[in-house]
Short mmCIF file of C-alpha atoms in Angstrom, two decimals:
data_model
loop_
_atom_site.label_atom_id
_atom_site.label_comp_id
_atom_site.label_asym_id
_atom_site.label_seq_id
_atom_site.Cartn_x
_atom_site.Cartn_y
_atom_site.Cartn_z
CA MET A 1 0.00 0.00 0.00
CA PRO A 2 1.38 3.48 -0.89
CA GLU A 3 2.48 5.54 2.08
CA ALA A 4 -0.17 8.22 1.51
CA ALA A 5 -2.96 5.64 1.37
CA HIS A 6 -1.61 3.89 4.45
CA GLY A 7 -1.56 7.22 6.32
CA ALA A 8 -5.18 7.91 5.36
CA VAL A 9 -6.31 4.45 6.52
CA GLN A 10 -4.42 4.90 9.77
CA ALA A 11 -5.99 8.32 10.31
CA ALA A 12 -9.44 6.88 9.60
CA ALA A 13 -8.89 4.13 12.18
CA ARG A 14 -7.79 6.67 14.78
CA GLY A 15 -10.72 8.93 14.01
CA TRP A 16 -13.11 5.99 14.27
CA LEU A 17 -11.72 5.07 17.70
CA ALA A 18 -12.22 8.64 18.96
CA ALA A 19 -15.78 8.72 17.63
CA TYR A 20 -16.55 5.25 18.94
CA ALA A 21 -15.33 6.06 22.45
CA ALA A 22 -17.67 9.08 22.55
CA TRP A 23 -20.70 7.54 20.82
CA SER A 24 -20.70 4.23 22.70
CA GLY A 25 -21.68 6.13 25.83
CA ILE A 26 -25.22 6.55 24.45
CA PRO A 27 -26.24 2.86 24.36
CA ILE A 28 -24.14 1.82 27.36
CA GLY A 29 -25.33 4.78 29.43
CA SER A 30 -28.94 3.97 28.48
CA VAL A 31 -28.47 0.42 29.77
CA VAL A 32 -27.11 1.79 33.06
CA LEU A 33 -30.01 4.22 33.49
CA LEU A 34 -32.60 1.49 32.87
CA LEU A 35 -30.86 -0.82 35.33
CA ILE A 36 -30.83 1.95 37.95
CA HIS A 37 -34.54 2.55 37.34
CA ARG A 38 -35.21 -1.17 37.91
CA LEU A 39 -33.80 -0.72 41.41
CA THR A 40 -35.06 2.75 42.33
CA GLY A 41 -38.25 3.22 40.36
CA GLY A 42 -39.52 6.71 39.64
CA ARG A 43 -41.57 8.40 36.96
CA TRP A 44 -38.45 9.71 35.20
CA GLY A 45 -37.59 6.20 34.04
CA GLU A 46 -41.11 5.53 32.77
CA VAL A 47 -41.17 8.78 30.80
CA LEU A 48 -37.70 8.31 29.30
CA SER A 49 -38.20 4.59 28.65
CA PRO A 50 -39.43 5.05 25.03
CA VAL A 51 -36.02 6.57 24.21
CA LEU A 52 -33.76 4.70 26.62
CA ARG A 53 -35.05 1.23 25.75
CA PRO A 54 -34.33 1.34 22.01
CA ALA A 55 -31.08 3.18 22.72
CA ALA A 56 -30.08 0.33 25.04
CA GLY A 57 -31.02 -2.05 22.23
CA LEU A 58 -28.26 -0.47 20.15
CA THR A 59 -25.59 -2.20 22.26
CA PRO A 60 -25.21 -5.05 19.70
CA LEU A 61 -24.51 -2.31 17.13
CA ALA A 62 -21.84 -0.98 19.48
CA ALA A 63 -20.29 -4.44 19.56
CA LEU A 64 -20.34 -4.61 15.76
CA ALA A 65 -18.91 -1.08 15.45
CA PHE A 66 -15.92 -2.16 17.53
CA VAL A 67 -14.75 -4.56 14.80
CA PRO A 68 -12.72 -1.89 12.90
CA VAL A 69 -10.88 -1.09 16.15
CA GLY A 70 -9.93 -4.73 16.58
CA ILE A 71 -8.77 -4.99 12.97
CA ALA A 72 -6.64 -1.83 13.19
CA LEU A 73 -5.24 -2.58 16.64
CA ALA A 74 -1.58 -2.23 15.61
CA SER A 75 -2.28 1.17 14.01
CA LEU A 76 -3.90 2.47 17.18
CA TYR A 77 -2.02 1.12 20.18
CA PRO A 78 1.79 1.32 20.33
CA TRP A 79 2.08 -1.80 22.51
CA ALA A 80 0.14 -3.81 19.90
CA ALA A 81 2.62 -2.80 17.18
CA ASP A 82 5.67 -3.23 19.40
CA PRO A 83 5.52 -4.94 22.83
CA GLY A 84 8.52 -2.84 23.84
CA HIS A 85 6.18 0.14 24.29
CA ALA A 86 4.37 -1.59 27.15
CA PRO A 87 5.72 -0.87 30.64
CA PRO A 88 7.70 -3.78 32.12
CA GLY A 89 6.25 -6.25 34.58
CA VAL A 90 2.57 -7.10 34.80
CA ALA A 91 1.62 -4.45 32.23
CA LEU A 92 3.58 -6.37 29.59
CA LEU A 93 1.25 -9.34 30.10
CA TYR A 94 -1.87 -7.19 30.39
CA LEU A 95 -1.25 -5.09 27.27
CA HIS A 96 -1.34 -7.94 24.79
CA PRO A 97 -3.54 -7.96 21.65
CA THR A 98 -5.21 -11.28 22.47
CA ALA A 99 -5.94 -10.27 26.06
CA PHE A 100 -7.18 -6.84 24.94
CA LEU A 101 -9.59 -8.33 22.38
CA ALA A 102 -10.78 -10.95 24.88
CA ARG A 103 -11.58 -8.32 27.51
CA SER A 104 -13.34 -6.09 24.98
CA THR A 105 -15.37 -9.02 23.65
CA VAL A 106 -16.50 -10.05 27.13
CA ALA A 107 -17.52 -6.47 27.96
CA LEU A 108 -19.37 -5.87 24.68
CA VAL A 109 -21.20 -9.20 24.88
CA ALA A 110 -22.21 -8.53 28.50
CA TRP A 111 -23.45 -5.01 27.65
CA SER A 112 -25.27 -6.32 24.58
CA LEU A 113 -27.08 -9.02 26.55
CA ALA A 114 -28.02 -6.58 29.31
CA GLY A 115 -29.12 -4.05 26.69
CA LEU A 116 -31.38 -6.55 24.93
CA VAL A 117 -32.94 -7.61 28.23
CA VAL A 118 -33.79 -4.08 29.39
CA ALA A 119 -34.79 -3.03 25.87
CA ALA A 120 -37.41 -5.78 25.99
CA GLY A 121 -38.67 -4.46 29.33
CA ARG A 122 -37.45 -7.53 31.19
CA GLY A 123 -35.11 -8.11 34.11
CA GLY A 124 -36.04 -7.65 37.76
CA PRO A 125 -34.21 -5.95 40.63
CA LEU A 126 -31.87 -8.91 41.18
CA PHE A 127 -30.84 -8.90 37.53
CA ALA A 128 -30.36 -5.12 37.63
CA ALA A 129 -28.19 -5.28 40.76
CA GLY A 130 -25.98 -7.99 39.27
CA ALA A 131 -25.70 -6.24 35.92
CA LEU A 132 -24.74 -2.93 37.55
CA LEU A 133 -22.10 -4.65 39.65
CA LEU A 134 -20.68 -6.32 36.52
CA HIS A 135 -20.78 -2.99 34.67
CA GLY A 136 -18.70 -1.36 37.41
CA VAL A 137 -16.02 -4.01 36.96
CA LEU A 138 -16.12 -3.92 33.15
CA ILE A 139 -15.96 -0.14 32.77
CA SER A 140 -12.98 -0.03 35.14
CA VAL A 141 -11.10 -2.29 32.75
CA ILE A 142 -12.41 -1.08 29.40
CA ALA A 143 -11.83 2.63 30.09
CA VAL A 144 -8.15 1.84 30.62
CA ASP A 145 -7.97 -0.49 27.62
CA TRP A 146 -9.69 1.71 25.05
CA VAL A 147 -8.34 5.12 26.06
CA LEU A 148 -5.52 5.18 28.60
CA SER A 149 -3.53 2.36 27.02
CA LEU A 150 -2.99 4.59 23.98
CA GLU A 151 -0.26 6.13 26.16
CA PRO A 152 0.69 3.34 28.59
CA GLY A 153 2.79 5.59 30.83
CA PHE A 154 -0.26 7.49 32.08
CA VAL A 155 -2.54 6.06 34.79
CA SER A 156 -5.49 7.57 36.63
CA SER A 157 -7.52 5.82 39.32
CA ALA A 158 -10.53 8.11 38.77
CA PHE A 159 -10.60 7.92 34.98
CA ALA A 160 -13.03 4.98 34.72
CA ALA A 161 -15.49 6.65 37.12
CA GLY A 162 -15.42 9.77 34.94
CA VAL A 163 -16.12 7.69 31.84
CA ALA A 164 -19.03 5.90 33.56
CA ILE A 165 -20.68 9.18 34.58
CA GLU A 166 -20.11 10.70 31.16
CA GLN A 167 -21.84 7.70 29.56
CA VAL A 168 -24.89 8.37 31.73
CA LEU A 169 -24.68 12.05 30.74
CA ALA A 170 -24.60 11.10 27.04
CA ALA A 171 -27.67 8.88 27.44
CA LEU A 172 -29.60 11.60 29.28
CA ALA A 173 -28.64 14.15 26.62
CA PHE A 174 -29.78 11.75 23.89
CA ALA A 175 -33.13 11.35 25.67
CA ALA A 176 -33.44 15.13 25.98
CA LEU A 177 -32.64 15.58 22.30
CA LEU A 178 -35.39 13.16 21.20
CA SER A 179 -37.84 14.25 23.94
CA PRO A 180 -40.29 11.32 24.27
CA PRO A 181 -44.01 12.14 23.86
CA ALA A 182 -44.81 11.68 27.56
CA LEU A 183 -42.30 14.36 28.58
CA ASP A 184 -44.52 16.93 30.30
CA GLU A 185 -43.33 19.96 32.27
CA GLY A 186 -42.81 18.01 35.49
CA SER A 187 -40.84 15.24 33.81
CA ALA A 188 -38.86 17.79 31.81
CA GLY A 189 -37.82 19.40 35.08
CA ASP A 190 -36.73 16.01 36.42
CA LEU A 191 -34.69 15.33 33.28
CA GLY A 192 -33.10 18.75 33.54
CA GLY A 193 -32.12 18.02 37.15
CA LEU A 194 -30.60 14.68 36.15
CA LEU A 195 -28.62 16.39 33.40
CA ILE A 196 -27.29 18.96 35.86
CA ALA A 197 -26.22 16.22 38.31
CA ALA A 198 -24.46 14.20 35.58
CA MET A 199 -22.76 17.33 34.22
CA LEU A 200 -21.47 18.32 37.64
CA GLY A 201 -20.24 14.77 38.29
CA THR A 202 -18.36 14.67 35.00
CA LEU A 203 -16.81 18.09 35.54
CA TYR A 204 -15.84 17.33 39.14
CA ILE A 205 -14.02 14.09 38.37
CA GLY A 206 -12.27 15.61 35.35
CA LEU A 207 -11.14 18.67 37.29
CA MET A 208 -10.04 16.74 40.38
CA SER A 209 -8.09 14.26 38.23
CA PHE A 210 -6.28 17.16 36.59
CA ILE A 211 -5.51 18.88 39.91
CA VAL A 212 -4.23 15.70 41.57
CA ALA A 213 -2.12 14.73 38.54
CA TRP A 214 -0.73 18.23 37.95
CA TYR A 215 0.18 19.02 41.53
CA GLY A 216 1.55 15.54 42.04
CA ASP A 217 4.35 16.78 39.74
CA LEU A 218 4.87 13.39 38.09
CA PRO A 219 6.47 13.66 34.62
CA GLU A 220 4.26 10.99 32.95
CA LYS A 221 1.04 12.62 34.15
CA ALA A 222 2.19 16.17 33.36
CA GLU A 223 3.27 15.13 29.87
CA TRP A 224 -0.17 13.63 29.18
CA TYR A 225 -1.89 16.91 30.03
CA LEU A 226 0.74 19.08 28.31
CA ARG A 227 0.19 17.19 25.06
CA ARG A 228 -3.51 18.08 25.31
CA ALA A 229 -2.76 21.71 26.14
CA GLU A 230 -0.96 22.41 22.87
CA PRO A 231 -2.47 25.15 20.67
CA GLY A 232 -3.84 22.65 18.16
CA THR A 233 -5.78 20.62 20.72
CA VAL A 234 -6.55 22.75 23.77
CA TRP A 235 -9.52 24.30 21.98
CA LEU A 236 -11.17 20.88 21.94
CA VAL A 237 -11.51 20.71 25.71
CA LEU A 238 -12.42 24.40 25.96
CA ALA A 239 -15.19 23.90 23.39
CA ALA A 240 -16.27 20.70 25.17
CA ILE A 241 -16.62 22.52 28.50
CA ALA A 242 -18.49 25.42 26.92
CA ALA A 243 -20.88 23.34 24.80
CA GLY A 244 -21.26 20.37 27.13
CA ALA A 245 -21.40 22.10 30.51
CA LEU A 246 -21.34 25.90 30.83
CA VAL A 247 -24.07 26.83 28.32
CA PRO A 248 -26.40 23.90 29.20
CA PHE A 249 -25.87 24.50 32.91
CA GLY A 250 -26.82 28.15 32.51
CA LEU A 251 -29.98 27.21 30.60
CA LEU A 252 -31.06 24.49 33.00
CA LEU A 253 -30.61 26.65 36.10
CA ASN A 254 -33.69 28.59 35.03
CA GLY A 255 -36.74 26.63 36.18
CA ARG A 256 -38.96 27.82 33.35
CA LEU A 257 -36.40 27.00 30.68
CA ARG A 258 -35.69 23.61 32.27
CA ARG A 259 -39.33 22.61 31.75
CA SER A 260 -39.29 23.58 28.07
CA ARG A 261 -39.06 20.71 25.56
CA ALA A 262 -37.39 23.00 23.01
CA VAL A 263 -34.73 24.05 25.51
CA LEU A 264 -34.17 20.43 26.52
CA ARG A 265 -33.67 19.44 22.89
CA ALA A 266 -31.14 22.23 22.42
CA THR A 267 -29.43 21.26 25.68
CA GLY A 268 -29.27 17.63 24.61
CA ALA A 269 -27.63 18.57 21.30
CA LEU A 270 -25.10 20.81 23.08
CA VAL A 271 -24.20 18.18 25.67
CA LEU A 272 -23.73 15.48 23.02
CA THR A 273 -21.48 17.85 21.11
CA GLY A 274 -19.48 18.46 24.29
CA VAL A 275 -19.20 14.73 24.98
CA ALA A 276 -17.93 14.13 21.44
CA LEU A 277 -15.35 16.94 21.69
CA HIS A 278 -14.16 15.62 25.03
CA GLY A 279 -13.71 12.17 23.54
CA PHE A 280 -11.72 13.65 20.67
CA TRP A 281 -9.57 15.58 23.16
CA LEU A 282 -8.81 12.41 25.10
CA ILE A 283 -7.81 10.30 22.10
CA VAL A 284 -6.67 12.37 19.11
CA PRO A 285 -3.65 14.02 20.83
CA ALA A 286 -2.20 10.56 21.47
CA PHE A 287 -1.30 10.43 17.76
CA ASP A 288 1.21 12.51 15.82
CA ARG A 289 -1.07 13.41 12.91
CA ARG A 290 -3.94 15.23 14.55
CA THR A 291 -5.92 17.15 11.95
CA LEU A 292 -6.86 14.21 9.72
CA PRO A 293 -7.93 11.85 12.55
CA LEU A 294 -10.01 14.69 14.01
CA ALA A 295 -11.86 15.13 10.71
CA PHE A 296 -12.55 11.40 10.53
CA ALA A 297 -13.65 11.43 14.18
CA ALA A 298 -16.19 14.20 13.58
CA ALA A 299 -17.60 12.49 10.49
CA SER A 300 -17.75 9.09 12.21
CA PHE A 301 -19.45 10.43 15.32
CA GLY A 302 -22.00 12.25 13.18
CA LEU A 303 -22.74 9.06 11.23
CA LEU A 304 -23.13 6.92 14.35
CA ALA A 305 -25.30 9.53 16.07
CA LEU A 306 -27.57 9.93 13.04
CA VAL A 307 -28.06 6.16 12.73
CA SER A 308 -28.83 5.94 16.45
CA ALA A 309 -31.31 8.82 16.32
CA ALA A 310 -33.08 7.37 13.27
CA VAL A 311 -33.47 3.92 14.84
CA VAL A 312 -34.64 5.23 18.21
CA ARG A 313 -36.96 7.82 16.72
CA GLN A 314 -38.64 5.16 14.61
CA PHE A 315 -39.27 3.13 17.76
CA VAL A 316 -40.64 6.18 19.62
CA ARG A 317 -43.01 6.92 16.72
CA ARG A 318 -44.37 3.39 16.84
CA LEU A 319 -45.00 3.68 20.55
CA ALA A 320 -46.75 6.99 20.02
CA GLY A 321 -48.86 5.57 17.19
CA GLU A 322 -47.45 7.94 14.58
CA PRO A 323 -47.04 6.91 10.94
CA SER A 324 -43.44 5.99 10.08
CA HIS A 325 -43.19 8.86 7.59
CA ALA A 326 -44.24 11.53 10.08
CA GLY A 327 -41.97 14.53 10.41
#
C-alpha cells in the first residue's frame, strides 16, 4: 500500500476510535439508566423509557462497530505494534492484543445481553443489581484499555469513574434531544435536574483528576496533560466545556427553561457535542497526525449519532402511534 494511502487508513482508524469512544456512551449509558430505574423506580424512568429502551437495544450495534478497532489494533495502540512500548512487569502481560480483544469481547457481549434484556422491558431488581455490579467491573477495565492504554505511561484511578458518569450524561442528553411524547413539564424538570447532576459529576471528576495529577508533579502525568494543552488541541476541551457544561448548565438553572421541551432538545444537542469533543480531546492528541484523525472522528461520530437517532426515533413513533413517515 502506498504511504499516503496507508496514512489515510491509519488516520481513519484513529478517528473511528475517537468517535466510537464518545458515541458508545449513548447505548451503554442507556443500559445503566434502565438498570438503575429497575432498582429505584420513579416516573423519570417511565417517561424516558421510550427513548432509553431502544437506545439500550443499540448495544449489539456498538459491539459490531468495535470490529474496525480490533482490525486496526496495531495502528492504534503502540504496545500492539511493538511490545517494547508496554511498561515492564505485569503491564507487559496485560497489554497484549489477544488479552485486549478478549476483555473487549467479554464487555461488549455482557453489555449487549443486558441491553437486549432491558430493551425488551425484562429483568427484575436482582438482575439489575448484578448487571450494575458487573458494569462497574467492566468499565474499570475497558476505560483503561480503550483510552488510557494509547499512552501506557499514564494512569489515573478516577478515569473509569469519569467515563461511567459521562456515559450516563450522554444517554440523558440523547433522551433530551429526542424528547419522548410523555415528557410533560414536570418530567422535563426532572430530566433537567438529572442532566445537571451528571454534568457536575463529569466536571468534578475531570477537574479533580487534573488537579491531583498536575500538583503531584509526576512527569508521565504532566506530559499527558501538556500534550492536550498544545495550541492545536486545547480548543477541543475548551469547546467541550463550553458546549457540554457551561451553556447547558446556565440554561437548566432557570426553572422555566428547564421545563421547556425546546430548551431540553437544544441542551441535549449541546451536551452530546461536548461529549464528542471531550472524547476527541482524550484520544486524538495521542497520535502525531492530529488534523486528519479529528476530521474522521467528527464524520464518524456524526454518522453513528444519526443512525442511532433514526433507529430510536422510529421506535418512539411506533409507541406513540405515529405513521413511520411523520416529520
